[in-house]
Amino acid sequence: MLSQGFVSAAAIAASVLFILSLGGLSNQEKAKRAVWYGIIGMAVAVFFTAFGPGIGAYWVMIPMMLVGAVIGAYVAKKVDMTEMPQLVAALHSFVGLAAVFVAWSADLERRRVLAARALDAGTEQFSAFAALVATKAPDELMFLQIEVVLGVFIGAVTFTGSVIAFGKLAGKVDGKPKQLPGGHLLNAGAAALSLLLAILYLNGAGFWTLLLIAALAFFIGYHLIMGIGGADMPVVVSMLNSYSGWAAAAIGFTLSNDLLIVTGALVGSSGAILSYIMCKAMNRNFVNVILGGFGGSQGPAAEIEGEQVAIDAGGVASALNDADSVIIVPGYGMAVAQAQNAVSELVRKLRAAGKQVRFGIHPVAGRLPGHMNVLLAEAKVPYDIVLEMDEINDDFASTDVVIVIGSNDIVNPAAQEDPNSPIAGMPVLRVWEAKQVFVCKRGQGTGYSGIENPLFFKDNTRMFYGDARQSIDSLLSQID
């Protein structure tokens, strides 16, 4: 059994490692080292918490930790990079559900302490947490109850919201925004009723109030995310990441665990900041995102004239051989086809031929912030040619060829040209300004959000149909 001094020192060390990890993730070259900081920090946190003072029942805890570690390792090896966003959403749901269970347990222990006080009984039979609760004054117990309510509510919203986000990302739930009759009034009513139940609980009502708060919060999480369209799902994942952090922080206060408070606050604040940045990138209102009030259209979309014109590999290769400047815009289709290595080889050949080749990355390309950056880094694409939207958007007008690989919404001119589009006002990559645009796409269907793209019908656009990896492979032998 480790002393509290060791545990406190370990908490500080783990917190520093977590901060270094978050800071390092802002730079692609430092990202791998940053991940190791996070791994080491978590290992330190788990070890010193598990063997700290007041912890027991190792015959149950250690086997469960081993089972969890084995499951985690198996899932991590099995899940492809294309499935990483839904895995993140699933992990958020675990954090939320854990917060609910811990909060419930904390209240049951609180009630045991109050019952023992009423009977003037000793605390020898108490758990370590209950013994800690027994030292609290009445006003401190009131704060504990507030922490319990926050843990239950935020955790429950996070759980069902993350489950629905997982379903939408995995294609198991329809990506279109759907709400029950009554829309946001149902969410507001459920939130108001939760507040009323919380007041009753704080004034001595039974455990049933926490059960009802959880049920209402489960509904809010479900209904909020169901009402958000697929095009906005990357922001939703970031938002749920923030929720999971605040749920963990609330439980940290409940358990008087400094490390959990710091870690939860880091995750919650960083997730909120990222959500705000992404909202700005998509021209969304941050408060509107939190309330789940976006993702739907405002009226009938503009009609699209013309037709999609196909081109074969020979035509695309000929244009690339004649071009001096090329910009590649990757999207989720590249991830699905696992085409990043073929794209990296194409870039190598084009650059060897003396052509300027760069990548244009939209902040919400793929299904998760940074999704495309990770794939390109995995394929050994040089960091210095991977540029963000704001860095490259003004260069499309002077670019000879743009190759769009599996992107749809992030290159959709309707965002700027059609005020009734569900993505109206969203900043997009202005690929249509280039001399020639080639869109590598499986077929003529719409993107994840279900929105038709006028880019595919423009005079300077040609559709390069087929699997992205096979299509790029077919170009390689024809590049001079």
CSV table of C-alpha atoms in Angstrom, one decimal:
chain,number,residue,atom,x,y,z
A,1,MET,CA,0.0,0.0,0.0
A,2,LEU,CA,1.5,3.3,-1.1
A,3,SER,CA,1.3,6.4,1.1
A,4,GLN,CA,-0.8,9.5,0.2
A,5,GLY,CA,2.4,11.4,-0.4
A,6,PHE,CA,3.4,9.1,-3.2
A,7,VAL,CA,0.0,9.3,-4.7
A,8,SER,CA,-0.1,13.1,-4.6
A,9,ALA,CA,3.3,13.3,-6.2
A,10,ALA,CA,2.3,10.8,-8.9
A,11,ALA,CA,-0.9,12.9,-9.6
A,12,ILE,CA,1.3,15.9,-10.2
A,13,ALA,CA,3.6,14.0,-12.5
A,14,ALA,CA,0.8,12.4,-14.4
A,15,SER,CA,-0.9,15.8,-14.8
A,16,VAL,CA,2.3,17.4,-16.2
A,17,LEU,CA,2.6,14.5,-18.7
A,18,PHE,CA,-1.0,14.9,-19.8
A,19,ILE,CA,-0.4,18.6,-20.4
A,20,LEU,CA,2.8,17.9,-22.4
A,21,SER,CA,0.8,15.3,-24.4
A,22,LEU,CA,-1.9,17.8,-25.3
A,23,GLY,CA,0.7,20.5,-26.2
A,24,GLY,CA,2.7,18.1,-28.3
A,25,LEU,CA,-0.4,17.0,-30.3
A,26,SER,CA,-0.5,20.5,-31.9
A,27,ASN,CA,2.5,19.6,-34.0
A,28,GLN,CA,2.6,16.6,-36.3
A,29,GLU,CA,6.3,16.1,-35.9
A,30,LYS,CA,6.0,16.0,-32.1
A,31,ALA,CA,2.7,14.0,-32.0
A,32,LYS,CA,4.3,10.5,-31.6
A,33,ARG,CA,6.3,11.7,-28.6
A,34,ALA,CA,3.2,13.4,-27.2
A,35,VAL,CA,1.2,10.2,-27.4
A,36,TRP,CA,3.9,8.4,-25.4
A,37,TYR,CA,3.7,11.2,-22.8
A,38,GLY,CA,-0.1,10.4,-22.5
A,39,ILE,CA,0.5,6.7,-22.3
A,40,ILE,CA,3.1,7.0,-19.5
A,41,GLY,CA,1.0,9.6,-17.7
A,42,MET,CA,-2.0,7.2,-17.7
A,43,ALA,CA,0.1,4.3,-16.6
A,44,VAL,CA,1.4,6.3,-13.6
A,45,ALA,CA,-2.1,7.5,-12.8
A,46,VAL,CA,-3.6,4.0,-12.8
A,47,PHE,CA,-0.8,2.4,-10.9
A,48,PHE,CA,-0.6,4.9,-8.1
A,49,THR,CA,-4.4,5.3,-7.8
A,50,ALA,CA,-4.9,1.5,-7.7
A,51,PHE,CA,-2.3,1.0,-4.9
A,52,GLY,CA,-3.0,4.1,-3.0
A,53,PRO,CA,-4.4,4.3,0.6
A,54,GLY,CA,-7.9,3.1,1.2
A,55,ILE,CA,-8.0,0.9,-1.9
A,56,GLY,CA,-8.9,-2.8,-1.5
A,57,ALA,CA,-10.7,-5.7,-3.1
A,58,TYR,CA,-7.7,-6.4,-5.4
A,59,TRP,CA,-9.0,-9.8,-6.1
A,60,VAL,CA,-11.8,-8.2,-8.1
A,61,MET,CA,-10.0,-5.0,-9.3
A,62,ILE,CA,-6.8,-6.5,-10.8
A,63,PRO,CA,-8.6,-9.2,-12.9
A,64,MET,CA,-11.0,-6.5,-14.2
A,65,MET,CA,-8.1,-4.3,-15.1
A,66,LEU,CA,-6.4,-7.1,-17.0
A,67,VAL,CA,-9.6,-8.0,-18.8
A,68,GLY,CA,-10.1,-4.3,-19.8
A,69,ALA,CA,-6.5,-4.1,-21.0
A,70,VAL,CA,-6.8,-7.2,-23.1
A,71,ILE,CA,-10.1,-5.9,-24.6
A,72,GLY,CA,-8.5,-2.5,-25.3
A,73,ALA,CA,-5.5,-4.0,-27.0
A,74,TYR,CA,-7.6,-6.3,-29.1
A,75,VAL,CA,-9.9,-3.4,-30.2
A,76,ALA,CA,-7.0,-1.1,-30.9
A,77,LYS,CA,-5.4,-3.7,-33.2
A,78,LYS,CA,-8.6,-4.6,-35.0
A,79,VAL,CA,-10.0,-1.2,-35.6
A,80,ASP,CA,-8.9,0.4,-38.9
A,81,MET,CA,-8.0,4.1,-39.2
A,82,THR,CA,-11.3,4.6,-41.0
A,83,GLU,CA,-13.2,3.4,-37.9
A,84,MET,CA,-11.2,5.5,-35.4
A,85,PRO,CA,-13.9,8.3,-35.2
A,86,GLN,CA,-16.6,5.8,-34.1
A,87,LEU,CA,-14.2,4.2,-31.7
A,88,VAL,CA,-13.6,7.5,-30.1
A,89,ALA,CA,-17.3,8.1,-29.8
A,90,ALA,CA,-17.7,4.7,-28.2
A,91,LEU,CA,-15.0,5.4,-25.7
A,92,HIS,CA,-16.7,8.6,-24.8
A,93,SER,CA,-19.9,6.7,-24.0
A,94,PHE,CA,-17.9,4.5,-21.5
A,95,VAL,CA,-16.7,7.6,-19.7
A,96,GLY,CA,-20.2,8.9,-19.4
A,97,LEU,CA,-21.7,5.6,-18.2
A,98,ALA,CA,-18.9,5.3,-15.6
A,99,ALA,CA,-19.6,8.7,-14.3
A,100,VAL,CA,-23.3,7.8,-13.8
A,101,PHE,CA,-22.4,4.6,-11.9
A,102,VAL,CA,-19.8,6.3,-9.7
A,103,ALA,CA,-22.2,9.1,-8.9
A,104,TRP,CA,-25.0,6.6,-8.0
A,105,SER,CA,-22.5,4.7,-5.8
A,106,ALA,CA,-21.3,7.9,-4.1
A,107,ASP,CA,-24.9,8.8,-3.2
A,108,LEU,CA,-25.6,5.3,-1.8
A,109,GLU,CA,-22.4,5.6,0.4
A,110,ARG,CA,-23.6,9.0,1.5
A,111,ARG,CA,-26.9,7.5,2.6
A,112,ARG,CA,-25.0,4.8,4.5
A,113,VAL,CA,-23.1,7.5,6.4
A,114,LEU,CA,-26.2,9.4,7.3
A,115,ALA,CA,-27.9,6.2,8.5
A,116,ALA,CA,-24.9,5.4,10.6
A,117,ARG,CA,-24.9,8.9,12.1
A,118,ALA,CA,-28.6,8.6,12.9
A,119,LEU,CA,-27.9,5.3,14.8
A,120,ASP,CA,-24.7,6.7,16.3
A,121,ALA,CA,-22.9,3.7,14.8
A,122,GLY,CA,-19.2,3.5,14.1
A,123,THR,CA,-17.5,3.8,10.7
A,124,GLU,CA,-15.3,0.7,10.9
A,125,GLN,CA,-17.4,-1.2,8.4
A,126,PHE,CA,-17.4,1.6,5.9
A,127,SER,CA,-15.6,1.6,2.5
A,128,ALA,CA,-12.7,4.1,2.1
A,129,PHE,CA,-15.0,6.5,0.3
A,130,ALA,CA,-17.7,6.3,2.9
A,131,ALA,CA,-15.2,6.8,5.6
A,132,LEU,CA,-14.1,10.0,3.8
A,133,VAL,CA,-17.7,11.1,3.5
A,134,ALA,CA,-18.2,10.5,7.3
A,135,THR,CA,-15.6,13.3,7.9
A,136,LYS,CA,-17.6,15.9,6.0
A,137,ALA,CA,-19.7,18.6,7.6
A,138,PRO,CA,-23.4,19.1,6.5
A,139,ASP,CA,-22.5,21.9,4.1
A,140,GLU,CA,-19.8,19.8,2.5
A,141,LEU,CA,-22.3,17.0,2.0
A,142,MET,CA,-24.5,19.5,0.2
A,143,PHE,CA,-21.6,20.1,-2.2
A,144,LEU,CA,-21.2,16.4,-2.6
A,145,GLN,CA,-24.8,16.1,-3.6
A,146,ILE,CA,-24.4,18.8,-6.2
A,147,GLU,CA,-21.4,16.9,-7.6
A,148,VAL,CA,-23.4,13.8,-7.8
A,149,VAL,CA,-26.2,15.5,-9.7
A,150,LEU,CA,-23.7,16.9,-12.2
A,151,GLY,CA,-22.0,13.6,-12.6
A,152,VAL,CA,-25.3,11.8,-13.3
A,153,PHE,CA,-26.7,14.4,-15.7
A,154,ILE,CA,-23.5,15.1,-17.7
A,155,GLY,CA,-22.5,11.4,-17.8
A,156,ALA,CA,-26.0,10.3,-19.0
A,157,VAL,CA,-26.1,12.9,-21.7
A,158,THR,CA,-22.6,11.9,-22.8
A,159,PHE,CA,-23.5,8.2,-22.8
A,160,THR,CA,-26.5,8.2,-25.1
A,161,GLY,CA,-25.2,11.1,-27.2
A,162,SER,CA,-22.0,9.1,-27.9
A,163,VAL,CA,-23.9,5.9,-28.7
A,164,ILE,CA,-26.0,7.8,-31.3
A,165,ALA,CA,-22.8,9.5,-32.6
A,166,PHE,CA,-21.2,6.1,-32.9
A,167,GLY,CA,-24.2,4.8,-34.8
A,168,LYS,CA,-24.2,7.7,-37.3
A,169,LEU,CA,-20.5,7.4,-37.9
A,170,ALA,CA,-20.7,3.7,-38.4
A,171,GLY,CA,-23.6,4.0,-40.7
A,172,LYS,CA,-25.9,2.0,-38.3
A,173,VAL,CA,-28.1,5.1,-37.7
A,174,ASP,CA,-29.4,7.4,-40.4
A,175,GLY,CA,-27.1,10.4,-40.8
A,176,LYS,CA,-30.0,12.8,-41.5
A,177,PRO,CA,-31.2,15.0,-38.6
A,178,LYS,CA,-34.3,13.6,-37.0
A,179,GLN,CA,-36.3,14.8,-34.0
A,180,LEU,CA,-39.5,13.7,-32.3
A,181,PRO,CA,-42.6,15.9,-32.6
A,182,GLY,CA,-42.0,18.9,-30.3
A,183,GLY,CA,-38.3,19.2,-31.3
A,184,HIS,CA,-36.3,21.3,-28.9
A,185,LEU,CA,-39.2,21.8,-26.6
A,186,LEU,CA,-38.9,18.2,-25.5
A,187,ASN,CA,-35.2,18.7,-24.7
A,188,ALA,CA,-36.1,21.9,-22.8
A,189,GLY,CA,-38.9,20.1,-20.9
A,190,ALA,CA,-36.6,17.2,-20.0
A,191,ALA,CA,-33.9,19.7,-18.8
A,192,ALA,CA,-36.4,21.6,-16.7
A,193,LEU,CA,-37.8,18.5,-15.1
A,194,SER,CA,-34.2,17.3,-14.4
A,195,LEU,CA,-33.6,20.6,-12.6
A,196,LEU,CA,-36.8,20.2,-10.5
A,197,LEU,CA,-35.7,16.6,-9.6
A,198,ALA,CA,-32.3,17.9,-8.6
A,199,ILE,CA,-33.8,20.5,-6.3
A,200,LEU,CA,-36.0,17.7,-4.7
A,201,TYR,CA,-32.9,15.5,-4.3
A,202,LEU,CA,-30.9,18.4,-2.7
A,203,ASN,CA,-33.8,18.8,-0.2
A,204,GLY,CA,-33.8,15.2,0.9
A,205,ALA,CA,-35.8,13.3,-1.7
A,206,GLY,CA,-34.9,9.6,-2.2
A,207,PHE,CA,-32.5,7.9,-4.6
A,208,TRP,CA,-35.3,7.6,-7.1
A,209,THR,CA,-34.7,11.3,-8.1
A,210,LEU,CA,-31.2,10.4,-9.4
A,211,LEU,CA,-32.7,7.5,-11.4
A,212,LEU,CA,-35.2,9.8,-13.0
A,213,ILE,CA,-32.5,12.5,-13.7
A,214,ALA,CA,-30.4,9.8,-15.4
A,215,ALA,CA,-33.4,8.6,-17.5
A,216,LEU,CA,-34.2,12.2,-18.6
A,217,ALA,CA,-30.5,12.9,-19.4
A,218,PHE,CA,-30.3,9.7,-21.4
A,219,PHE,CA,-33.2,11.0,-23.5
A,220,ILE,CA,-31.6,14.4,-23.9
A,221,GLY,CA,-28.4,12.9,-25.1
A,222,TYR,CA,-30.2,10.7,-27.6
A,223,HIS,CA,-32.5,13.4,-28.9
A,224,LEU,CA,-29.8,16.1,-29.1
A,225,ILE,CA,-27.5,14.0,-31.3
A,226,MET,CA,-30.4,12.5,-33.4
A,227,GLY,CA,-31.3,16.1,-34.3
A,228,ILE,CA,-27.8,16.8,-35.8
A,229,GLY,CA,-27.0,16.0,-39.4
A,230,GLY,CA,-24.1,13.9,-40.6
A,231,ALA,CA,-22.2,16.9,-42.1
A,232,ASP,CA,-21.8,18.2,-38.5
A,233,MET,CA,-20.8,15.0,-36.9
A,234,PRO,CA,-17.1,15.9,-36.5
A,235,VAL,CA,-18.1,18.8,-34.3
A,236,VAL,CA,-20.4,16.5,-32.3
A,237,VAL,CA,-17.6,14.1,-31.6
A,238,SER,CA,-15.4,17.0,-30.3
A,239,MET,CA,-18.4,18.3,-28.2
A,240,LEU,CA,-19.0,14.9,-26.7
A,241,ASN,CA,-15.3,14.7,-25.9
A,242,SER,CA,-15.7,17.9,-23.9
A,243,TYR,CA,-18.8,16.5,-22.1
A,244,SER,CA,-16.9,13.3,-21.1
A,245,GLY,CA,-14.2,15.4,-19.6
A,246,TRP,CA,-16.6,17.5,-17.5
A,247,ALA,CA,-18.3,14.3,-16.4
A,248,ALA,CA,-15.0,12.9,-15.2
A,249,ALA,CA,-14.1,16.2,-13.5
A,250,ALA,CA,-17.4,16.2,-11.6
A,251,ILE,CA,-16.7,12.7,-10.4
A,252,GLY,CA,-13.2,13.7,-9.4
A,253,PHE,CA,-14.7,16.3,-7.0
A,254,THR,CA,-17.1,13.6,-5.7
A,255,LEU,CA,-14.2,11.2,-5.0
A,256,SER,CA,-11.8,13.9,-3.9
A,257,ASN,CA,-9.4,12.7,-6.5
A,258,ASP,CA,-7.2,15.5,-7.7
A,259,LEU,CA,-5.9,13.6,-10.7
A,260,LEU,CA,-9.4,12.9,-12.0
A,261,ILE,CA,-10.3,16.6,-11.6
A,262,VAL,CA,-7.2,17.8,-13.5
A,263,THR,CA,-7.6,15.2,-16.2
A,264,GLY,CA,-11.3,15.8,-16.6
A,265,ALA,CA,-10.8,19.6,-16.8
A,266,LEU,CA,-8.0,19.2,-19.4
A,267,VAL,CA,-10.2,17.0,-21.6
A,268,GLY,CA,-13.3,19.1,-21.0
A,269,SER,CA,-11.6,22.5,-21.7
A,270,SER,CA,-9.6,21.2,-24.7
A,271,GLY,CA,-12.7,19.6,-26.2
A,272,ALA,CA,-14.7,22.8,-25.8
A,273,ILE,CA,-11.9,24.9,-27.4
A,274,LEU,CA,-11.6,22.5,-30.3
A,275,SER,CA,-15.4,22.5,-30.7
A,276,TYR,CA,-15.4,26.3,-30.8
A,277,ILE,CA,-12.6,26.4,-33.4
A,278,MET,CA,-14.4,23.9,-35.5
A,279,CYS,CA,-17.7,25.8,-35.2
A,280,LYS,CA,-15.8,28.9,-36.5
A,281,ALA,CA,-14.4,26.8,-39.4
A,282,MET,CA,-18.0,25.7,-40.2
A,283,ASN,CA,-19.6,29.0,-39.6
A,284,ARG,CA,-21.8,27.5,-36.8
A,285,ASN,CA,-23.0,29.1,-33.6
A,286,PHE,CA,-21.3,27.5,-30.6
A,287,VAL,CA,-24.3,27.7,-28.3
A,288,ASN,CA,-26.5,26.3,-31.1
A,289,VAL,CA,-24.1,23.3,-31.3
A,290,ILE,CA,-24.4,22.6,-27.6
A,291,LEU,CA,-28.2,22.7,-27.9
A,292,GLY,CA,-28.2,20.4,-30.9
A,293,GLY,CA,-30.0,23.0,-33.0
A,294,PHE,CA,-28.1,22.7,-36.3
A,295,GLY,CA,-27.7,20.3,-39.2
A,296,GLY,CA,-31.0,21.0,-41.0
A,297,SER,CA,-31.9,23.0,-44.1
A,298,GLN,CA,-33.7,26.3,-44.1
A,299,GLY,CA,-35.7,25.9,-47.3
A,300,PRO,CA,-35.7,24.3,-50.7
A,301,ALA,CA,-32.1,23.8,-52.1
A,302,ALA,CA,-31.2,25.4,-55.4
A,303,GLU,CA,-31.6,23.3,-58.5
A,304,ILE,CA,-28.5,22.0,-60.2
A,305,GLU,CA,-28.1,22.3,-63.9
A,306,GLY,CA,-25.8,20.3,-66.2
A,307,GLU,CA,-24.5,16.8,-66.0
A,308,GLN,CA,-21.6,14.9,-64.5
A,309,VAL,CA,-18.9,14.2,-67.1
A,310,ALA,CA,-16.7,11.1,-66.6
A,311,ILE,CA,-13.0,10.8,-67.5
A,312,ASP,CA,-10.6,7.8,-67.5
A,313,ALA,CA,-7.2,7.3,-65.9
A,314,GLY,CA,-5.5,8.3,-69.2
A,315,GLY,CA,-7.2,11.7,-69.3
A,316,VAL,CA,-6.3,12.4,-65.7
A,317,ALA,CA,-2.7,11.3,-66.1
A,318,SER,CA,-2.3,13.5,-69.2
A,319,ALA,CA,-3.5,16.5,-67.3
A,320,LEU,CA,-1.2,15.8,-64.4
A,321,ASN,CA,1.8,15.4,-66.8
A,322,ASP,CA,1.0,18.8,-68.3
A,323,ALA,CA,0.4,20.6,-65.0
A,324,ASP,CA,3.0,22.6,-63.1
A,325,SER,CA,1.0,22.9,-59.9
A,326,VAL,CA,-1.3,20.3,-58.2
A,327,ILE,CA,-3.4,20.4,-55.1
A,328,ILE,CA,-4.8,17.2,-53.6
A,329,VAL,CA,-7.9,17.4,-51.4
A,330,PRO,CA,-8.5,14.2,-49.4
A,331,GLY,CA,-11.7,13.2,-47.6
A,332,TYR,CA,-13.3,10.2,-46.0
A,333,GLY,CA,-13.4,8.3,-49.3
A,334,MET,CA,-9.6,8.1,-49.2
A,335,ALA,CA,-9.7,6.7,-45.7
A,336,VAL,CA,-12.4,4.1,-46.7
A,337,ALA,CA,-10.4,2.9,-49.7
A,338,GLN,CA,-7.1,3.0,-47.7
A,339,ALA,CA,-5.6,5.0,-50.6
A,340,GLN,CA,-3.2,7.1,-48.6
A,341,ASN,CA,-0.1,5.1,-49.5
A,342,ALA,CA,-1.0,5.2,-53.2
A,343,VAL,CA,-1.6,8.9,-52.9
A,344,SER,CA,1.8,9.3,-51.3
A,345,GLU,CA,3.5,7.4,-54.1
A,346,LEU,CA,1.7,9.6,-56.7
A,347,VAL,CA,2.9,12.7,-54.8
A,348,ARG,CA,6.5,11.3,-54.9
A,349,LYS,CA,6.4,10.8,-58.6
A,350,LEU,CA,4.9,14.2,-59.4
A,351,ARG,CA,7.4,16.0,-57.2
A,352,ALA,CA,10.2,14.0,-58.8
A,353,ALA,CA,9.0,15.4,-62.1
A,354,GLY,CA,9.5,18.9,-60.8
A,355,LYS,CA,5.8,19.7,-60.1
A,356,GLN,CA,4.6,21.6,-57.1
A,357,VAL,CA,2.3,19.3,-55.1
A,358,ARG,CA,0.4,20.3,-52.0
A,359,PHE,CA,-2.5,19.0,-49.9
A,360,GLY,CA,-5.5,21.1,-48.8
A,361,ILE,CA,-7.0,20.0,-45.5
A,362,HIS,CA,-10.4,21.2,-44.3
A,363,PRO,CA,-10.7,21.4,-40.5
A,364,VAL,CA,-13.5,18.9,-40.5
A,365,ALA,CA,-12.4,16.6,-43.3
A,366,GLY,CA,-13.1,13.0,-42.6
A,367,ARG,CA,-15.0,12.0,-39.5
A,368,LEU,CA,-12.8,13.5,-36.8
A,369,PRO,CA,-10.6,16.5,-36.5
A,370,GLY,CA,-7.1,15.7,-37.8
A,371,HIS,CA,-8.3,12.5,-39.5
A,372,MET,CA,-6.7,13.3,-42.8
A,373,ASN,CA,-3.5,14.5,-41.2
A,374,VAL,CA,-3.1,11.2,-39.4
A,375,LEU,CA,-3.6,9.2,-42.5
A,376,LEU,CA,-1.1,11.3,-44.6
A,377,ALA,CA,1.5,11.1,-41.8
A,378,GLU,CA,1.0,7.3,-41.7
A,379,ALA,CA,1.8,7.3,-45.4
A,380,LYS,CA,5.0,9.3,-44.9
A,381,VAL,CA,3.7,12.4,-46.7
A,382,PRO,CA,6.0,15.4,-45.9
A,383,TYR,CA,4.4,17.6,-43.3
A,384,ASP,CA,5.4,20.8,-45.0
A,385,ILE,CA,3.2,20.2,-48.0
A,386,VAL,CA,0.1,19.5,-45.9
A,387,LEU,CA,-1.7,22.9,-45.6
A,388,GLU,CA,-4.8,23.9,-43.8
A,389,MET,CA,-7.8,25.5,-45.6
A,390,ASP,CA,-6.9,29.1,-44.6
A,391,GLU,CA,-3.3,28.6,-45.9
A,392,ILE,CA,-4.2,27.3,-49.3
A,393,ASN,CA,-7.7,28.5,-50.2
A,394,ASP,CA,-6.4,31.6,-52.1
A,395,ASP,CA,-4.1,29.4,-54.2
A,396,PHE,CA,-6.7,27.4,-56.0
A,397,ALA,CA,-7.2,30.1,-58.6
A,398,SER,CA,-3.6,29.8,-59.8
A,399,THR,CA,-3.5,26.0,-59.7
A,400,ASP,CA,-3.5,23.9,-62.8
A,401,VAL,CA,-5.0,20.7,-61.4
A,402,VAL,CA,-7.0,19.8,-58.3
A,403,ILE,CA,-7.6,16.1,-57.4
A,404,VAL,CA,-10.5,15.6,-54.9
A,405,ILE,CA,-10.3,12.2,-53.4
A,406,GLY,CA,-13.5,11.1,-51.6
A,407,SER,CA,-14.5,14.6,-50.4
A,408,ASN,CA,-18.0,16.1,-50.8
A,409,ASP,CA,-19.3,18.6,-48.3
A,410,ILE,CA,-15.9,20.3,-47.8
A,411,VAL,CA,-15.6,21.2,-51.5
A,412,ASN,CA,-19.3,22.0,-52.0
A,413,PRO,CA,-19.8,25.5,-53.6
A,414,ALA,CA,-23.5,25.4,-52.4
A,415,ALA,CA,-22.1,26.4,-49.0
A,416,GLN,CA,-21.3,29.8,-50.5
A,417,GLU,CA,-23.8,30.1,-53.3
A,418,ASP,CA,-27.1,28.6,-51.9
A,419,PRO,CA,-28.5,30.3,-48.7
A,420,ASN,CA,-31.0,27.4,-48.3
A,421,SER,CA,-28.3,24.7,-48.3
A,422,PRO,CA,-27.9,22.8,-45.0
A,423,ILE,CA,-24.2,23.8,-45.0
A,424,ALA,CA,-24.9,27.5,-46.0
A,425,GLY,CA,-22.2,29.8,-44.7
A,426,MET,CA,-19.7,26.9,-44.0
A,427,PRO,CA,-16.2,27.8,-45.3
A,428,VAL,CA,-15.1,25.3,-47.9
A,429,LEU,CA,-12.1,24.6,-50.1
A,430,ARG,CA,-12.7,26.6,-53.3
A,431,VAL,CA,-11.4,23.9,-55.6
A,432,TRP,CA,-13.7,25.0,-58.4
A,433,GLU,CA,-11.5,28.1,-59.0
A,434,ALA,CA,-8.7,25.9,-60.4
A,435,LYS,CA,-8.2,25.3,-64.1
A,436,GLN,CA,-9.1,21.6,-63.9
A,437,VAL,CA,-10.8,19.6,-61.2
A,438,PHE,CA,-10.8,15.8,-61.1
A,439,VAL,CA,-13.1,14.2,-58.5
A,440,CYS,CA,-12.2,10.6,-57.5
A,441,LYS,CA,-15.5,9.1,-56.4
A,442,ARG,CA,-17.1,5.7,-56.3
A,443,GLY,CA,-20.4,6.8,-57.9
A,444,GLN,CA,-22.9,9.5,-58.4
A,445,GLY,CA,-24.4,9.4,-55.0
A,446,THR,CA,-24.4,12.3,-52.5
A,447,GLY,CA,-22.0,12.6,-49.6
A,448,TYR,CA,-22.4,11.7,-45.9
A,449,SER,CA,-24.7,14.6,-45.3
A,450,GLY,CA,-26.9,13.6,-48.2
A,451,ILE,CA,-26.4,17.0,-50.0
A,452,GLU,CA,-25.9,17.2,-53.7
A,453,ASN,CA,-22.7,18.9,-54.8
A,454,PRO,CA,-22.8,21.4,-57.7
A,455,LEU,CA,-19.1,21.1,-58.1
A,456,PHE,CA,-19.6,17.8,-59.9
A,457,PHE,CA,-21.6,19.5,-62.6
A,458,LYS,CA,-19.2,22.4,-63.4
A,459,ASP,CA,-17.6,22.7,-66.8
A,460,ASN,CA,-14.0,22.4,-65.5
A,461,THR,CA,-14.8,19.3,-63.4
A,462,ARG,CA,-14.5,15.7,-64.5
A,463,MET,CA,-15.6,12.7,-62.5
A,464,PHE,CA,-12.9,9.9,-62.1
A,465,TYR,CA,-15.2,7.1,-60.9
A,466,GLY,CA,-14.0,4.0,-59.1
A,467,ASP,CA,-12.4,2.9,-55.9
A,468,ALA,CA,-9.9,5.6,-54.8
A,469,ARG,CA,-6.9,3.3,-54.3
A,470,GLN,CA,-7.4,1.5,-57.6
A,471,SER,CA,-8.0,4.8,-59.4
A,472,ILE,CA,-4.8,6.3,-58.0
A,473,ASP,CA,-2.8,3.1,-58.7
A,474,SER,CA,-4.0,3.3,-62.3
A,475,LEU,CA,-2.4,6.7,-62.6
A,476,LEU,CA,1.0,5.8,-61.3
A,477,SER,CA,2.2,3.9,-64.4
A,478,GLN,CA,1.1,6.8,-66.6
A,479,ILE,CA,2.9,9.6,-64.8
A,480,ASP,CA,6.1,10.6,-66.7
